[in-house]
Short mmCIF file of C-alpha atoms and ligand atoms in Angstrom, two decimals:
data_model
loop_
_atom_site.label_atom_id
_atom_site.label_comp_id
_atom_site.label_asym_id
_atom_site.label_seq_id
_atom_site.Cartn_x
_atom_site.Cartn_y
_atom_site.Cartn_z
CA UNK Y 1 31.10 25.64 -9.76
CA UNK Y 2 33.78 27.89 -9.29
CA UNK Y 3 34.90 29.42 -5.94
CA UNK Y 4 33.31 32.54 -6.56
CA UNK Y 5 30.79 30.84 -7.99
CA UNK Y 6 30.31 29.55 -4.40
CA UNK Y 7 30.46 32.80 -2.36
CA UNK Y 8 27.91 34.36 -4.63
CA UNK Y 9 25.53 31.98 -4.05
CA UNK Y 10 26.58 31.91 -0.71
CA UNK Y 11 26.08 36.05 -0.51
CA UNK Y 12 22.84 35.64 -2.49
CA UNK Y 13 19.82 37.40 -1.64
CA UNK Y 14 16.07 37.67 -3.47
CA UNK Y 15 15.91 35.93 -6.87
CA UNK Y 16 19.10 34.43 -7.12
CA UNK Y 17 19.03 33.20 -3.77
CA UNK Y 18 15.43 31.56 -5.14
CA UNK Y 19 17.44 30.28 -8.00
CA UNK Y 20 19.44 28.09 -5.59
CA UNK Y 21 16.95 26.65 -3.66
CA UNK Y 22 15.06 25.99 -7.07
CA UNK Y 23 18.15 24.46 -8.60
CA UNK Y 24 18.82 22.09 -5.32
CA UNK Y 25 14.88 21.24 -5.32
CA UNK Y 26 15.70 19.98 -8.93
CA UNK Y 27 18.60 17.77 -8.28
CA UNK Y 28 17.37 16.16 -4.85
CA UNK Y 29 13.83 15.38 -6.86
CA UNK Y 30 16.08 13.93 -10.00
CA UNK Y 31 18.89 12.19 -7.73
CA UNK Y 32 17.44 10.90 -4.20
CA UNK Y 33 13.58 12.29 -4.80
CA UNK Y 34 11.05 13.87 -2.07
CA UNK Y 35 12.19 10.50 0.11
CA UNK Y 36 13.45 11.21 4.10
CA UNK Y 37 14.93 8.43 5.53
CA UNK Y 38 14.94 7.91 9.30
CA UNK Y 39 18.24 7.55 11.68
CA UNK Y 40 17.01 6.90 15.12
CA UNK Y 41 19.62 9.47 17.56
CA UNK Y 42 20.87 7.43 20.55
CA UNK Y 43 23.09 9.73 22.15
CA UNK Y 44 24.38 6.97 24.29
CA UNK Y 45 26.95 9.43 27.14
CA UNK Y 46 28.25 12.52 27.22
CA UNK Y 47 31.54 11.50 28.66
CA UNK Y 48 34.22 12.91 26.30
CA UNK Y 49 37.65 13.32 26.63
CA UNK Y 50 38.16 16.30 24.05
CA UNK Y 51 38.24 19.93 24.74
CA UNK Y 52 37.02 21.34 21.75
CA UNK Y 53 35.72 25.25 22.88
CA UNK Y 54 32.58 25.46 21.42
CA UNK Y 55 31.33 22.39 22.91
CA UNK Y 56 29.21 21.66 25.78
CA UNK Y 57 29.89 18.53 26.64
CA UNK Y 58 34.07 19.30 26.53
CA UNK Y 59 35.94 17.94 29.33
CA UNK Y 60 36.45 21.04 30.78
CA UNK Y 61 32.87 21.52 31.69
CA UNK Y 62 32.03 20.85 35.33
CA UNK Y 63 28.49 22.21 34.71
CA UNK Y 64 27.67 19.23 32.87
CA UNK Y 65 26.34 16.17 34.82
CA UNK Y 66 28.17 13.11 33.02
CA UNK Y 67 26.23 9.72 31.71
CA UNK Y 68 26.07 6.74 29.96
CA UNK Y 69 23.32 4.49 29.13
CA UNK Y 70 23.55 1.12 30.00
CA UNK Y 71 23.45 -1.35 27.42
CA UNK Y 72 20.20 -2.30 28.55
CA UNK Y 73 18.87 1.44 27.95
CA UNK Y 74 20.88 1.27 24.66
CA UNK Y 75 19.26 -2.22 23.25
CA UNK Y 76 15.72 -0.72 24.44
CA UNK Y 77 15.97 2.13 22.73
CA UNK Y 78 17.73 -0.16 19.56
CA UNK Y 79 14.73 -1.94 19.42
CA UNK Y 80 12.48 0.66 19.59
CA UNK Y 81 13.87 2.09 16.28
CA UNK Y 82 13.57 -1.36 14.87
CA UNK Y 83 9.90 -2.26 16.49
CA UNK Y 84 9.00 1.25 14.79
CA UNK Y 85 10.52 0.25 11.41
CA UNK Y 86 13.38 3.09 11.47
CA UNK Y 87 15.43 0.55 9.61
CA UNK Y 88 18.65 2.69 11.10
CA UNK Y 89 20.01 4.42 14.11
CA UNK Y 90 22.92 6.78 15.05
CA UNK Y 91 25.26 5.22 18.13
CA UNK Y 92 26.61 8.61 18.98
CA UNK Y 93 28.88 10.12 21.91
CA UNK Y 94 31.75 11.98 23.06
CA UNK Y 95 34.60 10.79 22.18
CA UNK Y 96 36.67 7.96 24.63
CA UNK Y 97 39.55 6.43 23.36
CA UNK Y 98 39.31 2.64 25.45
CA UNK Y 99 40.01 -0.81 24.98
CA UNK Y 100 36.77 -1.40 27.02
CA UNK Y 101 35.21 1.60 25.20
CA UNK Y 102 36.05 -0.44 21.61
CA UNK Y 103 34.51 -3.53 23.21
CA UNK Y 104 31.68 -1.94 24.94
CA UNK Y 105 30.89 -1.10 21.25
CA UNK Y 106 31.56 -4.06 19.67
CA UNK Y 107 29.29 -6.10 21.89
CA UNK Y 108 26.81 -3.80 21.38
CA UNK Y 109 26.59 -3.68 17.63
CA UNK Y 110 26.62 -7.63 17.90
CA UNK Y 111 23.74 -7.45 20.13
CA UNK Y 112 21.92 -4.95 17.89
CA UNK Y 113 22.64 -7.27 15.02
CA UNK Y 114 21.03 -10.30 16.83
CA UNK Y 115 18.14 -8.37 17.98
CA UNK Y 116 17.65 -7.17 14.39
CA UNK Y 117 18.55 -10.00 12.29
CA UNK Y 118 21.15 -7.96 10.86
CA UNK Y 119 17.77 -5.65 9.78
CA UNK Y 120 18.81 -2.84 11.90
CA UNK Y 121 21.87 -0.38 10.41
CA UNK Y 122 24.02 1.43 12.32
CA UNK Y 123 25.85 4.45 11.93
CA UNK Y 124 28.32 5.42 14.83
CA UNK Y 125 29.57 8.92 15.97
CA UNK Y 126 32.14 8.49 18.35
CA UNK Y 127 35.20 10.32 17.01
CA UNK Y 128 38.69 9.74 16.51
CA UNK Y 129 39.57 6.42 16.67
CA UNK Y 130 42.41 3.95 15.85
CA UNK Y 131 42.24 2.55 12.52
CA UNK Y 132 41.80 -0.98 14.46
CA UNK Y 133 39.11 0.30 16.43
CA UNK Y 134 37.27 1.37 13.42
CA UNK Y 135 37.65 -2.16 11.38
CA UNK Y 136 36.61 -4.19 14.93
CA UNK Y 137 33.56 -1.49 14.57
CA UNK Y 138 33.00 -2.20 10.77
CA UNK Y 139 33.58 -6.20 11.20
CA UNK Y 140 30.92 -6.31 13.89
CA UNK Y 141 28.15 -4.33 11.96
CA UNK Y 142 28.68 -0.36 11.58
CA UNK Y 143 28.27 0.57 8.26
CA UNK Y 144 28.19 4.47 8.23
CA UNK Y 145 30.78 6.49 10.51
CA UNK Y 146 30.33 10.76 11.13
CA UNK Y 147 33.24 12.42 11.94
CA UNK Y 148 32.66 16.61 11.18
CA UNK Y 149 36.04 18.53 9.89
CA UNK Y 150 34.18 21.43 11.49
CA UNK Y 151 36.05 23.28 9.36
CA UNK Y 152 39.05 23.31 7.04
CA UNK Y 153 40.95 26.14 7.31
CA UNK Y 154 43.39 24.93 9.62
CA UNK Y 155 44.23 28.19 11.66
CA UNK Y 156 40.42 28.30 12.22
CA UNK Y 157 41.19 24.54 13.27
CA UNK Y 158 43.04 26.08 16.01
CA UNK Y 159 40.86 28.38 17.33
CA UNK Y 160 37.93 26.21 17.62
CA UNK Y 161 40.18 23.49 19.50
CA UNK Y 162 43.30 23.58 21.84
CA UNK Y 163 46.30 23.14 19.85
CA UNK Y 164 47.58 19.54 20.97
CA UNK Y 165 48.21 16.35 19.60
CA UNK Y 166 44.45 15.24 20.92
CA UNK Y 167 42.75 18.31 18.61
CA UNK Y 168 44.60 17.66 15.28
CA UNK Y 169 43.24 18.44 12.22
CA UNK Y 170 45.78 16.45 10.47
CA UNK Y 171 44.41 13.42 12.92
CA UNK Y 172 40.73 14.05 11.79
CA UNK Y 173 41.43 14.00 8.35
CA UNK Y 174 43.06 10.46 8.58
CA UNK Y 175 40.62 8.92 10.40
CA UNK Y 176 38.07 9.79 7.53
CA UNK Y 177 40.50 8.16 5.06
CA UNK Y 178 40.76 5.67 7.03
CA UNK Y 179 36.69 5.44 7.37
CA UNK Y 180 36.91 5.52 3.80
CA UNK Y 181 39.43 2.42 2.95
CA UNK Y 182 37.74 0.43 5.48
CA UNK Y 183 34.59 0.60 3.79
CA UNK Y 184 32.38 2.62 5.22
CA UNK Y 185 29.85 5.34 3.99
CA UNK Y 186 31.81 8.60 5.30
CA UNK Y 187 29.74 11.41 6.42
CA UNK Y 188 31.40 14.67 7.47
CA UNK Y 189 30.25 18.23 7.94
CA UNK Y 190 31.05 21.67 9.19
CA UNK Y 191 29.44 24.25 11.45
CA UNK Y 192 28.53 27.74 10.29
CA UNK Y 193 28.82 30.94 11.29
CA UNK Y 194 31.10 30.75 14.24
CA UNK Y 195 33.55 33.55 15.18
CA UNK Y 196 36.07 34.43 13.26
CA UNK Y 197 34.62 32.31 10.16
CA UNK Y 198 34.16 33.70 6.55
CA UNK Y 199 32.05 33.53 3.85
CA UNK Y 200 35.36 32.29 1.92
CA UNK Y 201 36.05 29.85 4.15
CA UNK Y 202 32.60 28.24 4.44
CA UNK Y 203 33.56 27.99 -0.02
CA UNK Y 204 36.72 26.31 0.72
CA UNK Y 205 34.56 23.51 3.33
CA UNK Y 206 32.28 23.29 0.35
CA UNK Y 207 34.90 22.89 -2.27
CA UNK Y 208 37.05 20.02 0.40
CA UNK Y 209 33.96 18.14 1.33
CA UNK Y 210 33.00 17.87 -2.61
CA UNK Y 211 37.22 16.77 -3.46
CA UNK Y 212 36.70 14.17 -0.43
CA UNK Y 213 34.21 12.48 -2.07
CA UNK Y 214 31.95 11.83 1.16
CA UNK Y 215 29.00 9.76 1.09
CA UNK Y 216 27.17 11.60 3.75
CA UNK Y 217 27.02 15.46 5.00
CA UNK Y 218 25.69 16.77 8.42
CA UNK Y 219 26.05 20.47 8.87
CA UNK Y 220 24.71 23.19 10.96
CA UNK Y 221 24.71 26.46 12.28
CA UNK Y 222 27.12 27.47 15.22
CA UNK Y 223 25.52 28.13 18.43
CA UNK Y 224 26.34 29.54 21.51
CA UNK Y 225 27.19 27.48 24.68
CA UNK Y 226 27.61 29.58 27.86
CA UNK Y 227 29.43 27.10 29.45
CA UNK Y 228 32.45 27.35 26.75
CA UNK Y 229 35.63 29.53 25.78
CA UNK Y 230 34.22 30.43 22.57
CA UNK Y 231 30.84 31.72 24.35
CA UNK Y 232 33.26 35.15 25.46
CA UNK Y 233 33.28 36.09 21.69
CA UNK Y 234 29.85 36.38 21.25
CA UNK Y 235 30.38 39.96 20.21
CA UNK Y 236 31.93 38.99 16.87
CA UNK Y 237 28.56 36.46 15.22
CA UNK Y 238 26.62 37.80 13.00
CA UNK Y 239 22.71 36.88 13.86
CA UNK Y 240 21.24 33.38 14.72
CA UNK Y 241 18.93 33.97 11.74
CA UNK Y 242 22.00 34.49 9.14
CA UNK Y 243 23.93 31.70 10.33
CA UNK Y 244 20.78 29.54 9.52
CA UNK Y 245 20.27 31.16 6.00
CA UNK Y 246 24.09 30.06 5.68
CA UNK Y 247 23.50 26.71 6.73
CA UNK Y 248 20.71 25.91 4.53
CA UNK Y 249 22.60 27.61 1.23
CA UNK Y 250 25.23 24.96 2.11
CA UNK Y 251 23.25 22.36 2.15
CA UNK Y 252 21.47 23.16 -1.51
CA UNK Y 253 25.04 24.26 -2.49
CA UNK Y 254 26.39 20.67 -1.56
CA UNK Y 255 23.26 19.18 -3.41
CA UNK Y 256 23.93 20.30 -6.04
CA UNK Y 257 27.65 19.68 -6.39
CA UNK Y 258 27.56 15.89 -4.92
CA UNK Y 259 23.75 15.26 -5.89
CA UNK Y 260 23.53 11.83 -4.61
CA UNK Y 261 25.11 12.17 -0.98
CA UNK Y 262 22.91 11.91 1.76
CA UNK Y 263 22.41 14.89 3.84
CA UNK Y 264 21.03 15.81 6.99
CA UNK Y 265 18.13 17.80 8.55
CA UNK Y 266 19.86 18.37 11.97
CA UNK Y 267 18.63 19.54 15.44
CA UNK Y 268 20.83 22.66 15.57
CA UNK Y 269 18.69 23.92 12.55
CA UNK Y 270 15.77 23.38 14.88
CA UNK Y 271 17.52 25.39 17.91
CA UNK Y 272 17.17 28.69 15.74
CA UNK Y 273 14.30 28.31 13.84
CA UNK Y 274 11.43 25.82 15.18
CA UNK Y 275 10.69 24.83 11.73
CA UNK Y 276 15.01 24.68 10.73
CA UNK Y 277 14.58 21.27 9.61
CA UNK Y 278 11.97 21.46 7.66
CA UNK Y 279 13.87 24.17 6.22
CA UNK Y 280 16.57 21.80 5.47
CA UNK Y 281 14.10 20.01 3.44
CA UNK Y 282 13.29 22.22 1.62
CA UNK Y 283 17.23 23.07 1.03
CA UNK Y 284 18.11 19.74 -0.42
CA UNK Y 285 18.64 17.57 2.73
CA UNK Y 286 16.90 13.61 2.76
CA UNK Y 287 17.51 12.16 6.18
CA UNK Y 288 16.14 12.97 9.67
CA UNK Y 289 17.35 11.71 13.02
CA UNK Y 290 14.20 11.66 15.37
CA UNK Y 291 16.05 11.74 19.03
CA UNK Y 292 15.36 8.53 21.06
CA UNK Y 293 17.66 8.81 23.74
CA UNK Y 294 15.68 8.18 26.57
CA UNK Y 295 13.90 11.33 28.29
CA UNK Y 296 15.80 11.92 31.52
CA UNK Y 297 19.50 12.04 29.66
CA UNK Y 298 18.47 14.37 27.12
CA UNK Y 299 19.45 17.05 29.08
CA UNK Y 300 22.63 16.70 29.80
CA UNK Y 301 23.67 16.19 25.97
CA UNK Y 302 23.79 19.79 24.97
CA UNK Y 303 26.17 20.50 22.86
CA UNK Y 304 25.06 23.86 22.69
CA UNK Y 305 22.26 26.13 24.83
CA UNK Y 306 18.40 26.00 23.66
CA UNK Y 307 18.67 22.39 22.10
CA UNK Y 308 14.74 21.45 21.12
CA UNK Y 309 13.51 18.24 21.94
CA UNK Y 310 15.09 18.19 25.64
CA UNK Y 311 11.87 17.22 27.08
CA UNK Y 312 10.49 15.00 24.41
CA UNK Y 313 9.82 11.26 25.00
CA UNK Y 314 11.05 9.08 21.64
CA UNK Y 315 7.65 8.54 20.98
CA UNK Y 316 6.85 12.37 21.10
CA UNK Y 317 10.04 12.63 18.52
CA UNK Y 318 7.99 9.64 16.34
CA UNK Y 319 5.02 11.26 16.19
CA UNK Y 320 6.60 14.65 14.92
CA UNK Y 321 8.59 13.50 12.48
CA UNK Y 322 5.53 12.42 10.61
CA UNK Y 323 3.69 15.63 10.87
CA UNK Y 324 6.76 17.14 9.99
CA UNK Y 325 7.56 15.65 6.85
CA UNK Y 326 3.84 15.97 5.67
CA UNK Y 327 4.39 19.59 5.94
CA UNK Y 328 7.31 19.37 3.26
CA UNK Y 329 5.78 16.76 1.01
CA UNK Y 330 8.07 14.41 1.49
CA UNK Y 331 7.69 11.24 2.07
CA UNK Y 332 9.02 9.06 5.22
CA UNK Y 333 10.87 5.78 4.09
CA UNK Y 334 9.77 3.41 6.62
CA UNK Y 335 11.88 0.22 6.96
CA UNK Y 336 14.27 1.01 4.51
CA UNK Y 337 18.14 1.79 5.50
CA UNK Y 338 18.59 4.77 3.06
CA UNK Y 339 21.67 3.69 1.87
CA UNK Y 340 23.78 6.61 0.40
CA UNK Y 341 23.41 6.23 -3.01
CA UNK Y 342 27.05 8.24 -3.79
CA UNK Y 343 28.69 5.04 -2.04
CA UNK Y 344 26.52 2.50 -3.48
CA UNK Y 345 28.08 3.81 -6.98
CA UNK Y 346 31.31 4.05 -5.86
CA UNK Y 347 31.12 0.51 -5.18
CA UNK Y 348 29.56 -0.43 -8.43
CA UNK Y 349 32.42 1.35 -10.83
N1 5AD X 1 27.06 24.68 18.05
C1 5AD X 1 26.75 23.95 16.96
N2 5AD X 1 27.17 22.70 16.77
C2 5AD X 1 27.92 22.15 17.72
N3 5AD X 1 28.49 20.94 17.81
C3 5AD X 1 29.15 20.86 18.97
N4 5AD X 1 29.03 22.01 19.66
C4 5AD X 1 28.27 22.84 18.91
C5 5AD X 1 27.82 24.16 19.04
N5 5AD X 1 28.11 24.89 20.12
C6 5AD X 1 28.42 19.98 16.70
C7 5AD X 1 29.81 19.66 16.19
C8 5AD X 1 29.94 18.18 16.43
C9 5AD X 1 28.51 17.73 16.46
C10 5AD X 1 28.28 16.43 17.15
O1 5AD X 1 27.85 18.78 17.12
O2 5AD X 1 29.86 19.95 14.80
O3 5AD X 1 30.67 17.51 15.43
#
């Protein structure tokens, strides 16, 4: 696909907007088929020592009341996703840069191993990193790491994040190579429709995640946080429902390209559109994170305003996912890991 290639489908409306969701239909059925596979969401604190403007949970934010689980709450909620045959979770948080943080970590994914026996994978989103920090991480049981480029154009870069050595884009691309050499399946992603942010430039994410060869992809559309620097431009987005229409053309246009990645249905989908998910489907994506992060935290790990879900128990979450993906015809894979099958060939050639 070329560039413009891209944008048109990108700008596509009626029947050729059809003929893309048809088209990424085809592939996901041919590559990964109607199969979701589950990622249990333990957004473990909220703590977070970047700045990044868009963000609700940036450091800068005084509004926000600050947590972490303790590893008690964290194993409980580990072994909930394994008791209910998840076969993997998402460790995720803001991002600390800590010895104790690293070993905090590391005990945990040993004790998630043992409760498991080794059953249970585990993907972690918790930023930039050292390179050491990420192989301790890796030797003691992660297997997946998600680390969003947000977006690639780099002056963009800059006005989604203060311009210091602790926001560099230059940083965030190494630590996915790094990721990558380590071993890891890579997942990255973008957000859409923020200020300032172009239909071209949502083609050239497209075109860099497909040259970086990721395993994984977790995109969304931009939303507002009140609470932020980039909530004063509000004037300049174009509507909540575009921005979702964008999101979910990504996602069939990245089926299409990578085919055998695995992708996404995420909760800002949901924050638009109550069925966004679903949508996302629909659009190509194969994995859904149910959110079982206890109850009373949920609140307080809003990346953006109107997040779904914030009263939900995990076993609410559990019960909806299954009613959910009945409504798209798929089908849930229960007890498997849902490997990405892009890395698994890498690793066979
Ligand atoms: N709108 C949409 N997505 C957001 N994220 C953070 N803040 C927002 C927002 N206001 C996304 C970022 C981050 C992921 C964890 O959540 O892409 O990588």
């Amino acid at each position: 696909m070329t560039k413009q290639q891209i944008m048109d489908y990108l700008n596509s409306e009626n029947e050729s907007r059809r003929l893309l969701f048809a088209e990424a239909v085809n592939v996901k059925k041919q590559y990964v088929k109607d199969i979701v596979y589950l990622r249990g969401l333990i957004e473990f604190s909220n703590i977070c020592q970047k700045d990044c403007y868009y963000c609700g949970i940036r450091k800068s934010n005084k509004r926000v009341e600050r947590y972490t689980l303790s590893d008690e709450e964290i194993i409980i909620a580990a072994r909930y996703a394994f008791d209910n045959n998840f076969g993997s979770i998402v460790l995720q948080s803001g991002e600390v840069k800590s010895q104790k943080f690293t070993d905090r970590i590391t005990k945990l994914l040993n004790s998630i191993q043992e409760l498991s026996s080794g059953k249970l994978r585990v993907t972690l989103s918790c930023g930039e990193q050292d390179s050491s920090t990420y192989r301790s991480w890796f030797e003691n049981g992660a297997c997946r790491y998600l680390l969003r480029i947000e977006t690639t154009n780099k002056t963009l870069y800059k006005q989604l994040h203060p311009d210091n050595d602790n926001h560099s884009f230059e940083n965030r691309v190494s630590c996915l190579e790094n990721l990558k050499n380590l071993g890891y399946q890579v997942g990255t992603g973008v957000m859409i429709g923020f200020p300032h942010q172009k239909i071209e430039d949502i083609a050239d994410d497209i075109i860099w995640i497909n040259e970086m060869d990721v395993d994984m992809l977790g995109l969304g559309p931009y939303l507002l946080q009140n609470n932020t620097p980039l909530s004063q431009k509000s004037n300049l987005l174009i509507p909540e429902a575009s921005r979702l229409d964008l999101s979910l053309k990504t996602i069939a246009i990245l089926r299409i390209l990578m085919k055998d990645i695995n992708i996404a249905a995420t909760t800002a989908m949901q924050a638009i559109d109550k069925f966004g998910r679903e949508k996302a489907i629909k659009a190509g994506a194969n994995v859904f994170m149910p959110n079982i992060t206890p109850s009373k935290y949920r609140d307080n790990y809003k990346l953006y305003d109107n997040k779904p879900c914030i009263d939900d128990s995990p076993e609410d979450c559990m019960n909806c996912t299954d009613i959910r993906m009945a409504m798209v015809d798929n089908i849930i894979a229960y007890g498997e890991w849902g490997d990405s099958k892009h890395y698994l060939g890498k690793s066979l050639n």
